[in-house]
Short mmCIF file of C-alpha atoms in Angstrom, two decimals:
data_model
loop_
_atom_site.label_atom_id
_atom_site.label_comp_id
_atom_site.label_asym_id
_atom_site.label_seq_id
_atom_site.Cartn_x
_atom_site.Cartn_y
_atom_site.Cartn_z
CA MET I 8 181.79 99.52 197.01
CA GLU I 9 184.48 101.43 198.37
CA ASN I 10 186.56 103.66 196.43
CA LYS I 11 190.61 103.19 197.77
CA LEU I 12 193.26 104.75 196.18
CA ILE I 13 197.21 104.14 196.79
CA LEU I 14 198.86 107.50 197.29
CA ASN I 15 202.66 107.96 197.73
CA ILE I 16 204.31 110.75 199.81
CA GLN I 17 206.59 112.03 197.72
CA GLY I 18 210.21 111.67 199.10
CA THR I 19 209.41 109.06 201.55
CA ASP I 20 208.55 104.96 201.60
CA GLU I 21 205.35 105.83 203.29
CA THR I 22 201.90 105.04 201.24
CA ILE I 23 198.63 106.33 202.09
CA GLU I 24 195.88 103.70 201.61
CA LEU I 25 193.01 106.14 201.14
CA ILE I 26 189.34 105.02 201.34
CA VAL I 27 187.61 107.92 199.62
CA ASN I 28 184.86 109.40 202.08
CA ARG I 29 183.32 113.02 201.12
CA VAL I 30 184.86 114.88 197.52
CA PHE I 31 183.96 118.51 196.93
CA ASN I 32 184.93 120.44 193.90
CA ALA I 33 185.40 124.30 194.12
CA GLY I 34 184.42 127.02 191.84
CA TYR I 35 184.70 130.37 191.40
CA ALA I 36 187.79 130.64 193.98
CA GLY I 37 190.72 132.95 193.09
CA SER I 38 192.03 134.84 195.25
CA ASP I 39 192.18 137.65 192.65
CA GLN I 40 188.02 138.25 191.90
CA GLU I 41 188.91 140.25 188.70
CA LYS I 42 190.28 136.86 187.34
CA VAL I 43 187.71 135.03 188.74
CA GLN I 44 185.20 137.07 187.03
CA GLU I 45 187.51 136.17 183.90
CA HIS I 46 186.96 132.90 184.65
CA ILE I 47 183.23 133.05 184.75
CA ASP I 48 183.01 135.03 181.35
CA GLU I 49 184.71 131.99 179.88
CA LEU I 50 182.27 129.90 181.11
CA ALA I 51 179.19 132.31 180.30
CA GLU I 52 180.58 132.20 176.68
CA LEU I 53 179.38 128.73 176.47
CA GLY I 54 176.02 129.39 178.09
CA VAL I 55 176.89 128.08 181.54
CA PRO I 56 174.70 130.01 184.44
CA VAL I 57 176.55 132.49 186.41
CA PRO I 58 177.24 132.28 189.98
CA THR I 59 175.32 134.60 192.39
CA THR I 60 177.98 134.26 195.25
CA THR I 61 181.80 132.77 195.11
CA PRO I 62 183.12 130.60 195.93
CA THR I 63 181.26 127.79 195.81
CA LEU I 64 181.59 123.92 196.69
CA TYR I 65 180.05 121.01 194.92
CA PRO I 66 179.68 117.67 196.46
CA ILE I 67 180.51 114.89 193.78
CA ALA I 68 180.21 111.01 194.18
CA ASP I 69 183.14 109.37 196.09
CA TYR I 70 184.11 107.01 193.29
CA LEU I 71 184.65 109.62 191.02
CA PRO I 72 188.30 110.21 192.05
CA THR I 73 191.24 108.31 190.21
CA THR I 74 194.60 108.05 189.35
CA THR I 75 193.78 106.49 186.30
CA ASP I 76 196.02 107.78 182.97
CA ARG I 77 192.65 107.42 180.59
CA ILE I 78 189.36 108.39 180.46
CA GLN I 79 186.02 107.89 178.29
CA VAL I 80 183.72 110.19 177.37
CA GLN I 81 180.67 110.57 175.13
CA HIS I 82 181.23 113.57 173.04
CA GLN I 83 183.88 116.36 172.13
CA GLU I 84 182.50 118.93 174.46
CA THR I 85 184.87 118.00 177.87
CA SER I 86 187.46 119.34 179.48
CA GLY I 87 190.02 119.39 182.10
CA GLU I 88 191.67 121.90 184.06
CA ILE I 89 194.47 121.90 186.43
CA GLU I 90 193.94 122.27 190.51
CA TYR I 91 195.30 121.61 193.35
CA VAL I 92 193.64 118.89 195.79
CA LEU I 93 193.39 118.67 199.47
CA ILE I 94 193.58 115.34 200.58
CA ARG I 95 192.68 114.55 204.60
CA ALA I 96 194.34 111.15 205.54
CA LYS I 97 196.31 109.93 208.65
CA GLY I 98 195.19 112.90 210.54
CA GLU I 99 196.99 115.05 208.78
CA TRP I 100 196.41 117.32 205.39
CA PHE I 101 197.98 116.45 201.81
CA VAL I 102 198.36 118.26 198.98
CA THR I 103 198.39 117.09 195.38
CA VAL I 104 197.54 118.14 191.99
CA GLY I 105 194.45 116.92 189.97
CA SER I 106 191.86 117.65 187.18
CA ASP I 107 188.15 117.65 187.81
CA HIS I 108 187.34 116.77 183.87
CA THR I 109 183.93 118.72 183.40
CA ASP I 110 181.36 117.87 180.61
CA ARG I 111 180.94 121.32 179.37
CA LYS I 112 177.58 120.65 177.19
CA LEU I 113 175.83 119.32 180.61
CA GLU I 114 177.58 122.27 182.09
CA THR I 115 174.94 124.73 180.48
CA PHE I 116 172.15 122.99 182.22
CA SER I 117 173.30 122.21 185.34
CA VAL I 118 176.88 123.06 186.80
CA PRO I 119 176.89 120.17 189.44
CA MET I 120 175.56 117.48 187.11
CA SER I 121 178.40 118.56 185.19
CA LYS I 122 180.98 117.70 187.46
CA GLN I 123 179.45 114.50 188.21
CA ALA I 124 179.70 113.30 184.74
CA TYR I 125 183.15 112.37 184.36
CA PRO I 126 186.28 111.32 186.78
CA ASN I 127 188.38 113.40 189.04
CA ILE I 128 191.69 112.50 188.24
CA ILE I 129 194.81 113.40 190.63
CA ALA I 130 198.30 112.19 190.82
CA GLU I 131 199.39 109.42 192.73
CA ASP I 132 202.14 111.53 194.64
CA VAL I 133 201.21 114.05 197.15
CA TRP I 134 203.20 116.18 199.75
CA ARG I 135 202.46 116.86 203.40
CA LEU I 136 200.78 120.08 203.44
CA GLU I 137 202.81 121.06 206.68
CA ASP I 138 205.86 120.99 204.30
CA VAL I 139 204.80 123.63 201.68
CA LYS I 140 202.52 126.11 203.94
CA ASP I 141 205.36 128.61 204.73
CA HIS I 142 205.87 129.12 201.03
CA TRP I 143 202.25 127.95 199.24
CA GLU I 144 202.34 131.37 197.29
CA ARG I 145 205.36 130.14 195.03
CA LEU I 146 203.94 126.60 194.31
CA GLU I 147 203.44 126.74 190.64
CA LEU I 148 200.83 125.06 188.36
CA GLU I 149 201.07 124.37 184.89
CA CYS I 150 198.65 122.55 182.58
CA TRP I 151 199.77 121.46 178.55
CA VAL I 152 197.25 120.04 176.62
CA THR I 153 197.21 118.24 173.05
CA ALA I 154 194.39 119.21 170.99
CA GLU I 155 194.12 118.06 166.93
CA GLY I 156 197.57 116.82 167.35
CA GLU I 157 199.17 119.53 168.30
CA ARG I 158 200.51 120.30 172.01
CA GLN I 159 200.19 123.75 173.42
CA LEU I 160 200.34 125.70 177.14
CA TYR I 161 197.08 125.74 178.54
CA GLN I 162 197.12 127.24 181.77
CA LYS I 163 200.13 128.75 183.71
CA GLY I 164 200.10 130.24 186.98
CA SER I 165 200.61 129.57 191.09
CA CYS I 166 198.55 128.48 193.94
CA ALA I 167 198.78 132.17 194.92
CA ASP I 168 196.16 132.58 192.26
CA LEU I 169 193.75 130.49 194.29
CA MET I 170 192.16 130.54 197.90
CA THR I 171 194.78 129.21 200.17
CA PRO I 172 194.33 125.67 202.35
CA GLY I 173 194.06 128.04 205.23
CA GLN I 174 190.85 129.83 204.16
CA TRP I 175 189.54 126.49 202.82
CA LYS I 176 190.21 124.90 206.01
CA ASP I 177 188.12 127.16 208.36
CA ILE I 178 185.15 126.99 205.58
CA PHE I 179 185.61 123.24 206.24
CA GLU I 180 185.44 123.18 210.05
CA GLN I 181 181.98 125.60 209.91
CA MET I 182 180.55 123.01 207.35
CA ASN I 183 181.78 120.28 209.41
CA VAL I 184 183.32 118.12 206.35
CA ALA I 185 187.10 118.29 207.67
CA ASP I 186 186.70 114.31 207.70
CA GLU I 187 189.15 111.55 207.02
CA GLY I 188 189.20 110.74 203.52
CA ASN I 189 187.65 113.71 201.87
CA LEU I 190 189.24 115.74 199.31
CA PHE I 191 188.66 119.13 198.08
CA PHE I 192 189.68 120.31 194.29
CA SER I 193 190.56 123.66 194.53
CA ALA I 194 188.97 125.53 191.47
CA THR I 195 191.22 126.36 188.46
CA ILE I 196 193.33 129.30 187.44
CA ASN I 197 192.70 130.93 184.07
CA THR I 198 193.27 129.59 180.79
CA VAL I 199 196.14 131.29 178.53
CA ALA I 200 194.35 131.82 175.60
CA LYS I 201 191.11 133.01 177.90
CA SER I 202 189.25 130.30 176.49
CA LEU I 203 188.57 126.14 177.05
CA THR I 204 189.94 124.09 174.83
CA PHE I 205 188.22 120.07 174.28
CA ALA I 206 191.55 118.45 174.46
CA GLU I 207 192.66 114.69 173.65
CA LYS I 208 195.33 114.68 176.18
CA TYR I 209 195.98 116.59 179.57
CA GLU I 210 199.17 116.91 181.21
CA PHE I 211 199.59 118.71 184.55
CA GLU I 212 202.10 119.38 187.36
CA MET I 213 202.77 121.43 190.56
CA ARG I 214 206.41 122.74 191.19
CA ASP I 215 207.67 123.76 194.32
CA PRO I 216 210.72 125.51 193.61
CA VAL I 217 211.84 125.96 197.38
CA LEU I 218 212.17 122.12 198.07
CA ASN I 219 212.61 121.64 194.22
CA ARG I 220 210.51 118.98 193.58
CA VAL I 221 207.49 118.67 191.18
CA ILE I 222 204.18 116.50 191.01
CA LYS I 223 202.90 115.33 187.86
CA HIS I 224 200.45 113.54 186.22
CA GLN I 225 198.70 113.05 182.60
CA TYR I 226 196.13 111.35 180.99
CA ARG I 227 194.30 110.95 177.82
CA VAL I 228 190.58 111.17 176.64
CA ASP I 229 188.94 108.76 174.48
CA MET I 230 185.68 109.31 172.69
CA LEU I 231 183.34 106.52 172.87
CA SER I 232 181.67 104.92 169.98
CA ALA I 233 178.04 106.18 168.68
CA PRO I 234 175.11 104.35 169.96
CA ILE I 235 174.59 100.73 168.64
CA GLU I 236 170.82 100.58 167.36
#
């Protein structure tokens, strides 16, 4: 069964009926390798295997991307993180903001399996990449979480902290994966506290201070009940 997402090109009456083709989660893709190492260290504290080379691309199933505002998980050790998301549609590149919600317990065994465990949440609004490419590094990224009832700033940075779409597009062309319907999650920025938080709610946004606009999304995380035996 195909996964169809209805996306809005912000500031216009245009919509995109995106039939998801292939999906890739990037990892360890910061522009500053010292900050990349900090993120690797965060994960290493949880027992996650350290990558031998960076960046990394993890293919995941095409049914995982969603614009939902609610996901369900099987245990507490899962978390989301803010990322920009590149989308190939209508012969163009678009960008939005998202979260590749990850099973951190499973991640200590297999990073690819942990990426496959839960949905990849994206906002319903998108921008044309062409409209922001000249001021790309000024786009701001911010994520807030609610954990144990307390709302707190979780991540704050900008697209300058991550590899650029131009760098990724070169890689996509080399890999022959720049196809219609493909989505690419950029990898994330560091957390404010330099540690992961297993939260019950995630709010994230990408802000364009030049064109004075913002893309926002949020979702809550619900715990499934224990097995019925």
